Amino acid sequence: MNTIVFATGNKHKIRELEVIFSGLVRINTLMEIGLEADFEETGTTFLENSIQKAIYYSKKTSFPVVADDSGLEIDALNGDPGIYSARYFSPRMSYGERCRQILEKMAKVERSVRSARFRCAASCAFNGEVIGTGEGRVTGMIAFDAAGRGGFGYDPIFYYPPFKKTFSEMTMEEKNQISHRKAAFEALVEQMLPWLQAQ
Ligand code: ITT
């Protein structure tokens, strides 16, 4: 089985990806290969950031590297926090507090205009060259209250109407059926397969 490095400092993303890639490739983390998560995002799109991140780390290891950039776009907040999802609030603020702040900003927004989507772009690079990319999104709405204990980030306030649950109320298997990350990596894997099979 091929080994790839997943370049992220977010341990929740690693768990999600281990399930998505289960049986297909073996995943190493940056820590496992002795690299620090020191890449700084400067791009203006999810795709640009994921490509730059994958290229950056692929120059530091002989393994192929996958990276993603993701975030939550809330229509009533003009698409915020968007690509700044990880930096929209102070880094010292807990995600519980960040979710509360969003709920406060959305307090007067009616149900019919609470639409939001998670987006993810995923890229793979090897020796500084891009091997493939993929993008995914999932549409839902911002809940009126946080609910659930699973997942990470903005999951407690992202309500997914078809399942009548927030992402935090879902099992990881449920989230992985429909998530932006699953869709992005599925599209990426399709592009990577010929390359992986040739290794
Ligand atoms: P890396 O850059 O090291 O991978 P990160 O957490 O900084 O980790 P991003 O730059 O992709 O990751 O920022 C994404 C932020 O968007 C993340 O910290 C969450 O706040 C939010 N986010 C993205 N995907 C999410 C998901 O599936 N559930 C909840 N929040 C998510």
PDB file of C-alpha atoms and ligand atoms in Angstrom:
ATOM      1  CA  MET A   1       0.000   0.000   0.000  1.00  0.00           C
ATOM      2  CA  ASN A   2       1.295   3.493  -0.873  1.00  0.00           C
ATOM      3  CA  THR A   3       2.187   5.853   1.943  1.00  0.00           C
ATOM      4  CA  ILE A   4       1.258   9.517   1.750  1.00  0.00           C
ATOM      5  CA  VAL A   5       1.792  12.345   4.193  1.00  0.00           C
ATOM      6  CA  PHE A   6      -1.238  14.391   5.241  1.00  0.00           C
ATOM      7  CA  ALA A   7       0.093  17.891   5.878  1.00  0.00           C
ATOM      8  CA  THR A   8      -2.103  19.273   8.623  1.00  0.00           C
ATOM      9  CA  GLY A   9      -1.734  20.422  12.188  1.00  0.00           C
ATOM     10  CA  ASN A  10      -5.400  19.532  12.825  1.00  0.00           C
ATOM     11  CA  LYS A  11      -5.754  16.099  14.485  1.00  0.00           C
ATOM     12  CA  HIS A  12      -9.507  15.958  13.749  1.00  0.00           C
ATOM     13  CA  LYS A  13      -8.834  16.220  10.015  1.00  0.00           C
ATOM     14  CA  ILE A  14      -6.320  13.342  10.326  1.00  0.00           C
ATOM     15  CA  ARG A  15      -8.966  11.088  11.904  1.00  0.00           C
ATOM     16  CA  GLU A  16     -11.470  11.970   9.182  1.00  0.00           C
ATOM     17  CA  LEU A  17      -8.939  11.260   6.455  1.00  0.00           C
ATOM     18  CA  GLU A  18      -7.849   7.927   7.955  1.00  0.00           C
ATOM     19  CA  VAL A  19     -11.467   6.783   7.543  1.00  0.00           C
ATOM     20  CA  ILE A  20     -11.806   8.255   4.024  1.00  0.00           C
ATOM     21  CA  PHE A  21      -8.525   6.688   2.814  1.00  0.00           C
ATOM     22  CA  SER A  22      -8.924   3.445   4.758  1.00  0.00           C
ATOM     23  CA  GLY A  23      -7.585   0.465   2.726  1.00  0.00           C
ATOM     24  CA  LEU A  24      -6.380   2.726  -0.104  1.00  0.00           C
ATOM     25  CA  VAL A  25      -3.246   4.435   1.159  1.00  0.00           C
ATOM     26  CA  ARG A  26      -1.359   4.538   4.452  1.00  0.00           C
ATOM     27  CA  ILE A  27      -1.357   7.992   6.052  1.00  0.00           C
ATOM     28  CA  ASN A  28       1.631   9.490   7.831  1.00  0.00           C
ATOM     29  CA  THR A  29       1.362  12.725   9.738  1.00  0.00           C
ATOM     30  CA  LEU A  30       3.859  15.596   9.589  1.00  0.00           C
ATOM     31  CA  MET A  31       4.884  14.773  13.146  1.00  0.00           C
ATOM     32  CA  GLU A  32       5.545  11.128  12.242  1.00  0.00           C
ATOM     33  CA  ILE A  33       8.058  12.184   9.589  1.00  0.00           C
ATOM     34  CA  GLY A  34       9.616  14.837  11.848  1.00  0.00           C
ATOM     35  CA  LEU A  35       8.214  17.957  10.158  1.00  0.00           C
ATOM     36  CA  GLU A  36       6.586  20.920  11.826  1.00  0.00           C
ATOM     37  CA  ALA A  37       3.236  22.353  10.680  1.00  0.00           C
ATOM     38  CA  ASP A  38       4.779  25.748   9.880  1.00  0.00           C
ATOM     39  CA  PHE A  39       3.143  26.627   6.539  1.00  0.00           C
ATOM     40  CA  GLU A  40       1.429  30.034   6.447  1.00  0.00           C
ATOM     41  CA  GLU A  41      -1.626  30.435   4.227  1.00  0.00           C
ATOM     42  CA  THR A  42      -1.401  33.504   1.970  1.00  0.00           C
ATOM     43  CA  GLY A  43      -3.610  32.455  -0.968  1.00  0.00           C
ATOM     44  CA  THR A  44      -6.951  34.010  -1.842  1.00  0.00           C
ATOM     45  CA  THR A  45      -8.849  30.761  -2.541  1.00  0.00           C
ATOM     46  CA  PHE A  46      -9.160  27.381  -0.818  1.00  0.00           C
ATOM     47  CA  LEU A  47      -7.640  25.726  -3.890  1.00  0.00           C
ATOM     48  CA  GLU A  48      -4.645  28.056  -4.048  1.00  0.00           C
ATOM     49  CA  ASN A  49      -3.917  27.494  -0.337  1.00  0.00           C
ATOM     50  CA  SER A  50      -4.192  23.699  -0.611  1.00  0.00           C
ATOM     51  CA  ILE A  51      -1.879  23.611  -3.651  1.00  0.00           C
ATOM     52  CA  GLN A  52       0.721  25.859  -2.012  1.00  0.00           C
ATOM     53  CA  LYS A  53       0.583  23.829   1.214  1.00  0.00           C
ATOM     54  CA  ALA A  54       1.020  20.470  -0.594  1.00  0.00           C
ATOM     55  CA  ILE A  55       3.931  21.819  -2.687  1.00  0.00           C
ATOM     56  CA  TYR A  56       5.627  23.380   0.359  1.00  0.00           C
ATOM     57  CA  TYR A  57       5.746  20.137   2.358  1.00  0.00           C
ATOM     58  CA  SER A  58       6.440  17.900  -0.673  1.00  0.00           C
ATOM     59  CA  LYS A  59       9.785  19.667  -1.051  1.00  0.00           C
ATOM     60  CA  LYS A  60      10.688  18.537   2.480  1.00  0.00           C
ATOM     61  CA  THR A  61       9.955  14.795   2.169  1.00  0.00           C
ATOM     62  CA  SER A  62      10.278  11.998  -0.363  1.00  0.00           C
ATOM     63  CA  PHE A  63       6.634  10.916   0.205  1.00  0.00           C
ATOM     64  CA  PRO A  64       3.714  12.319  -1.799  1.00  0.00           C
ATOM     65  CA  VAL A  65       1.944  14.949   0.304  1.00  0.00           C
ATOM     66  CA  VAL A  66      -1.763  15.758   0.472  1.00  0.00           C
ATOM     67  CA  ALA A  67      -3.074  18.960   2.036  1.00  0.00           C
ATOM     68  CA  ASP A  68      -6.437  20.607   2.306  1.00  0.00           C
ATOM     69  CA  ASP A  69      -7.813  24.056   2.984  1.00  0.00           C
ATOM     70  CA  SER A  70     -11.350  24.340   4.199  1.00  0.00           C
ATOM     71  CA  GLY A  71     -13.803  26.684   5.821  1.00  0.00           C
ATOM     72  CA  LEU A  72     -17.354  27.757   6.470  1.00  0.00           C
ATOM     73  CA  GLU A  73     -19.144  30.313   4.255  1.00  0.00           C
ATOM     74  CA  ILE A  74     -22.218  31.938   5.793  1.00  0.00           C
ATOM     75  CA  ASP A  75     -24.400  33.752   3.262  1.00  0.00           C
ATOM     76  CA  ALA A  76     -25.888  36.213   5.782  1.00  0.00           C
ATOM     77  CA  LEU A  77     -22.302  37.240   6.727  1.00  0.00           C
ATOM     78  CA  ASN A  78     -21.302  37.800   3.073  1.00  0.00           C
ATOM     79  CA  GLY A  79     -19.436  34.504   2.939  1.00  0.00           C
ATOM     80  CA  ASP A  80     -17.493  34.964   6.193  1.00  0.00           C
ATOM     81  CA  PRO A  81     -15.517  33.427   7.818  1.00  0.00           C
ATOM     82  CA  GLY A  82     -14.674  31.722   4.471  1.00  0.00           C
ATOM     83  CA  ILE A  83     -11.006  31.144   3.758  1.00  0.00           C
ATOM     84  CA  TYR A  84     -10.204  32.917   7.029  1.00  0.00           C
ATOM     85  CA  SER A  85     -12.157  30.308   9.057  1.00  0.00           C
ATOM     86  CA  ALA A  86      -9.146  29.359  11.162  1.00  0.00           C
ATOM     87  CA  ARG A  87      -8.095  33.017  11.667  1.00  0.00           C
ATOM     88  CA  TYR A  88     -11.435  34.889  11.795  1.00  0.00           C
ATOM     89  CA  PHE A  89     -11.320  35.117  15.587  1.00  0.00           C
ATOM     90  CA  SER A  90      -8.362  35.376  17.944  1.00  0.00           C
ATOM     91  CA  PRO A  91      -6.334  32.139  17.918  1.00  0.00           C
ATOM     92  CA  ARG A  92      -6.656  32.121  21.712  1.00  0.00           C
ATOM     93  CA  MET A  93     -10.463  31.853  21.471  1.00  0.00           C
ATOM     94  CA  SER A  94     -11.894  28.355  21.946  1.00  0.00           C
ATOM     95  CA  TYR A  95     -14.134  26.926  19.224  1.00  0.00           C
ATOM     96  CA  GLY A  96     -17.014  26.891  21.736  1.00  0.00           C
ATOM     97  CA  GLU A  97     -16.599  30.678  22.024  1.00  0.00           C
ATOM     98  CA  ARG A  98     -16.191  31.138  18.238  1.00  0.00           C
ATOM     99  CA  CYS A  99     -19.448  29.242  17.670  1.00  0.00           C
ATOM    100  CA  ARG A 100     -21.187  31.429  20.289  1.00  0.00           C
ATOM    101  CA  GLN A 101     -19.897  34.582  18.545  1.00  0.00           C
ATOM    102  CA  ILE A 102     -21.301  33.406  15.202  1.00  0.00           C
ATOM    103  CA  LEU A 103     -24.658  32.559  16.804  1.00  0.00           C
ATOM    104  CA  GLU A 104     -24.723  36.067  18.286  1.00  0.00           C
ATOM    105  CA  LYS A 105     -23.994  37.688  14.903  1.00  0.00           C
ATOM    106  CA  MET A 106     -26.797  35.561  13.435  1.00  0.00           C
ATOM    107  CA  ALA A 107     -29.265  36.151  16.287  1.00  0.00           C
ATOM    108  CA  LYS A 108     -31.644  38.276  14.203  1.00  0.00           C
ATOM    109  CA  VAL A 109     -31.285  36.310  10.974  1.00  0.00           C
ATOM    110  CA  GLU A 110     -34.434  34.385   9.999  1.00  0.00           C
ATOM    111  CA  ARG A 111     -34.439  30.654   9.278  1.00  0.00           C
ATOM    112  CA  SER A 112     -34.991  31.137   5.522  1.00  0.00           C
ATOM    113  CA  VAL A 113     -31.738  33.107   5.109  1.00  0.00           C
ATOM    114  CA  ARG A 114     -29.417  31.119   7.416  1.00  0.00           C
ATOM    115  CA  SER A 115     -27.862  29.129   4.550  1.00  0.00           C
ATOM    116  CA  ALA A 116     -24.173  28.214   4.810  1.00  0.00           C
ATOM    117  CA  ARG A 117     -21.728  25.794   3.273  1.00  0.00           C
ATOM    118  CA  PHE A 118     -18.540  24.072   4.256  1.00  0.00           C
ATOM    119  CA  ARG A 119     -15.997  24.040   1.441  1.00  0.00           C
ATOM    120  CA  CYS A 120     -12.788  22.093   1.060  1.00  0.00           C
ATOM    121  CA  ALA A 121     -10.038  21.994  -1.551  1.00  0.00           C
ATOM    122  CA  ALA A 122      -7.552  19.121  -1.449  1.00  0.00           C
ATOM    123  CA  SER A 123      -4.287  18.815  -3.355  1.00  0.00           C
ATOM    124  CA  CYS A 124      -1.491  16.291  -3.706  1.00  0.00           C
ATOM    125  CA  ALA A 125       2.101  17.116  -4.618  1.00  0.00           C
ATOM    126  CA  PHE A 126       5.265  15.091  -5.072  1.00  0.00           C
ATOM    127  CA  ASN A 127       8.756  16.637  -5.201  1.00  0.00           C
ATOM    128  CA  GLY A 128       7.235  20.098  -5.670  1.00  0.00           C
ATOM    129  CA  GLU A 129       4.922  19.042  -8.547  1.00  0.00           C
ATOM    130  CA  VAL A 130       1.114  18.951  -8.294  1.00  0.00           C
ATOM    131  CA  ILE A 131      -0.305  15.465  -8.968  1.00  0.00           C
ATOM    132  CA  GLY A 132      -3.980  16.257  -8.510  1.00  0.00           C
ATOM    133  CA  THR A 133      -6.592  18.478  -6.904  1.00  0.00           C
ATOM    134  CA  GLY A 134     -10.226  18.155  -5.850  1.00  0.00           C
ATOM    135  CA  GLU A 135     -12.929  20.369  -4.404  1.00  0.00           C
ATOM    136  CA  GLY A 136     -16.023  19.628  -2.367  1.00  0.00           C
ATOM    137  CA  ARG A 137     -18.822  21.439  -0.608  1.00  0.00           C
ATOM    138  CA  VAL A 138     -21.825  20.651   1.546  1.00  0.00           C
ATOM    139  CA  THR A 139     -24.742  23.012   2.035  1.00  0.00           C
ATOM    140  CA  GLY A 140     -26.719  23.385   5.234  1.00  0.00           C
ATOM    141  CA  MET A 141     -27.721  26.170   7.596  1.00  0.00           C
ATOM    142  CA  ILE A 142     -26.517  27.850  10.747  1.00  0.00           C
ATOM    143  CA  ALA A 143     -28.440  26.390  13.693  1.00  0.00           C
ATOM    144  CA  PHE A 144     -30.101  28.634  16.291  1.00  0.00           C
ATOM    145  CA  ASP A 145     -28.188  26.856  19.073  1.00  0.00           C
ATOM    146  CA  ALA A 146     -25.041  24.743  19.219  1.00  0.00           C
ATOM    147  CA  ALA A 147     -25.780  21.019  19.467  1.00  0.00           C
ATOM    148  CA  GLY A 148     -23.742  17.815  19.713  1.00  0.00           C
ATOM    149  CA  ARG A 149     -20.340  16.813  21.038  1.00  0.00           C
ATOM    150  CA  GLY A 150     -18.601  15.207  18.051  1.00  0.00           C
ATOM    151  CA  GLY A 151     -16.501  16.654  15.237  1.00  0.00           C
ATOM    152  CA  PHE A 152     -14.545  19.902  15.576  1.00  0.00           C
ATOM    153  CA  GLY A 153     -14.498  23.592  14.675  1.00  0.00           C
ATOM    154  CA  TYR A 154     -17.877  24.927  13.576  1.00  0.00           C
ATOM    155  CA  ASP A 155     -19.558  21.482  13.512  1.00  0.00           C
ATOM    156  CA  PRO A 156     -21.884  22.196  16.501  1.00  0.00           C
ATOM    157  CA  ILE A 157     -23.610  25.087  14.677  1.00  0.00           C
ATOM    158  CA  PHE A 158     -23.753  23.593  11.159  1.00  0.00           C
ATOM    159  CA  TYR A 159     -27.195  22.007  10.739  1.00  0.00           C
ATOM    160  CA  TYR A 160     -27.664  19.552   7.868  1.00  0.00           C
ATOM    161  CA  PRO A 161     -31.406  19.407   7.018  1.00  0.00           C
ATOM    162  CA  PRO A 162     -31.434  15.997   5.203  1.00  0.00           C
ATOM    163  CA  PHE A 163     -30.146  14.277   8.388  1.00  0.00           C
ATOM    164  CA  LYS A 164     -31.980  16.703  10.769  1.00  0.00           C
ATOM    165  CA  LYS A 165     -28.755  17.020  12.808  1.00  0.00           C
ATOM    166  CA  THR A 166     -25.758  19.277  13.225  1.00  0.00           C
ATOM    167  CA  PHE A 167     -22.403  17.902  12.067  1.00  0.00           C
ATOM    168  CA  SER A 168     -21.489  17.512  15.764  1.00  0.00           C
ATOM    169  CA  GLU A 169     -24.479  15.237  16.319  1.00  0.00           C
ATOM    170  CA  MET A 170     -23.366  12.894  13.529  1.00  0.00           C
ATOM    171  CA  THR A 171     -21.078   9.897  13.816  1.00  0.00           C
ATOM    172  CA  MET A 172     -17.866  10.282  11.819  1.00  0.00           C
ATOM    173  CA  GLU A 173     -19.241   7.741   9.318  1.00  0.00           C
ATOM    174  CA  GLU A 174     -22.348   9.914   8.792  1.00  0.00           C
ATOM    175  CA  LYS A 175     -20.288  13.091   8.397  1.00  0.00           C
ATOM    176  CA  ASN A 176     -17.954  11.303   5.989  1.00  0.00           C
ATOM    177  CA  GLN A 177     -20.866  10.269   3.755  1.00  0.00           C
ATOM    178  CA  ILE A 178     -21.688  13.855   2.878  1.00  0.00           C
ATOM    179  CA  SER A 179     -18.861  16.141   4.001  1.00  0.00           C
ATOM    180  CA  HIS A 180     -16.996  18.721   1.950  1.00  0.00           C
ATOM    181  CA  ARG A 181     -13.724  16.989   2.892  1.00  0.00           C
ATOM    182  CA  LYS A 182     -14.953  13.582   1.721  1.00  0.00           C
ATOM    183  CA  ALA A 183     -16.103  15.081  -1.614  1.00  0.00           C
ATOM    184  CA  ALA A 184     -12.818  16.962  -2.137  1.00  0.00           C
ATOM    185  CA  PHE A 185     -10.643  13.932  -1.358  1.00  0.00           C
ATOM    186  CA  GLU A 186     -12.807  11.628  -3.466  1.00  0.00           C
ATOM    187  CA  ALA A 187     -12.280  13.943  -6.456  1.00  0.00           C
ATOM    188  CA  LEU A 188      -8.557  14.147  -5.641  1.00  0.00           C
ATOM    189  CA  VAL A 189      -8.159  10.364  -5.347  1.00  0.00           C
ATOM    190  CA  GLU A 190      -9.754   9.910  -8.766  1.00  0.00           C
ATOM    191  CA  GLN A 191      -7.085  12.184 -10.254  1.00  0.00           C
ATOM    192  CA  MET A 192      -4.292  10.542  -8.220  1.00  0.00           C
ATOM    193  CA  LEU A 193      -5.167   6.899  -8.988  1.00  0.00           C
ATOM    194  CA  PRO A 194      -3.227   6.550 -12.271  1.00  0.00           C
ATOM    195  CA  TRP A 195      -0.191   8.127 -10.602  1.00  0.00           C
ATOM    196  CA  LEU A 196      -0.521   5.946  -7.478  1.00  0.00           C
ATOM    197  CA  GLN A 197      -0.882   2.791  -9.583  1.00  0.00           C
ATOM    198  CA  ALA A 198       2.250   3.694 -11.574  1.00  0.00           C
ATOM    199  CA  GLN A 199       4.380   3.884  -8.386  1.00  0.00           C
TER     200      GLN A 199
HETATM  201  P1  ITT B   1      -4.363  22.912   8.817  1.00  0.00           P
HETATM  202  O1  ITT B   1      -4.297  24.190   8.030  1.00  0.00           O
HETATM  203  O2  ITT B   1      -3.120  22.637   9.603  1.00  0.00           O
HETATM  204  O3  ITT B   1      -4.783  21.733   7.976  1.00  0.00           O
HETATM  205  P2  ITT B   1      -6.595  24.180  10.143  1.00  0.00           P
HETATM  206  O4  ITT B   1      -7.496  23.753  11.264  1.00  0.00           O
HETATM  207  O5  ITT B   1      -5.916  25.518  10.263  1.00  0.00           O
HETATM  208  O6  ITT B   1      -5.510  23.028   9.941  1.00  0.00           O
HETATM  209  P3  ITT B   1      -7.853  25.131   7.730  1.00  0.00           P
HETATM  210  O7  ITT B   1      -6.811  26.131   7.416  1.00  0.00           O
HETATM  211  O8  ITT B   1      -8.382  24.276   6.606  1.00  0.00           O
HETATM  212  O9  ITT B   1      -7.396  24.053   8.822  1.00  0.00           O
HETATM  213  O10 ITT B   1      -8.986  25.917   8.460  1.00  0.00           O
HETATM  214  C1  ITT B   1     -10.195  25.364   8.494  1.00  0.00           C
HETATM  215  C2  ITT B   1     -11.008  25.915   9.629  1.00  0.00           C
HETATM  216  O11 ITT B   1     -12.363  25.899   9.109  1.00  0.00           O
HETATM  217  C3  ITT B   1     -10.969  24.936  10.781  1.00  0.00           C
HETATM  218  O12 ITT B   1     -10.053  25.295  11.765  1.00  0.00           O
HETATM  219  C4  ITT B   1     -12.414  25.007  11.261  1.00  0.00           C
HETATM  220  O13 ITT B   1     -12.582  26.136  12.028  1.00  0.00           O
HETATM  221  C5  ITT B   1     -13.213  25.214   9.976  1.00  0.00           C
HETATM  222  N1  ITT B   1     -13.576  23.910   9.379  1.00  0.00           N
HETATM  223  C6  ITT B   1     -13.106  23.335   8.243  1.00  0.00           C
HETATM  224  N2  ITT B   1     -13.626  22.112   8.047  1.00  0.00           N
HETATM  225  C7  ITT B   1     -14.447  21.895   9.093  1.00  0.00           C
HETATM  226  C8  ITT B   1     -15.262  20.822   9.485  1.00  0.00           C
HETATM  227  O14 ITT B   1     -15.318  19.686   8.799  1.00  0.00           O
HETATM  228  N3  ITT B   1     -15.959  20.962  10.604  1.00  0.00           N
HETATM  229  C9  ITT B   1     -15.902  22.088  11.336  1.00  0.00           C
HETATM  230  N4  ITT B   1     -15.151  23.145  11.070  1.00  0.00           N
HETATM  231  C10 ITT B   1     -14.417  23.052   9.947  1.00  0.00           C
END
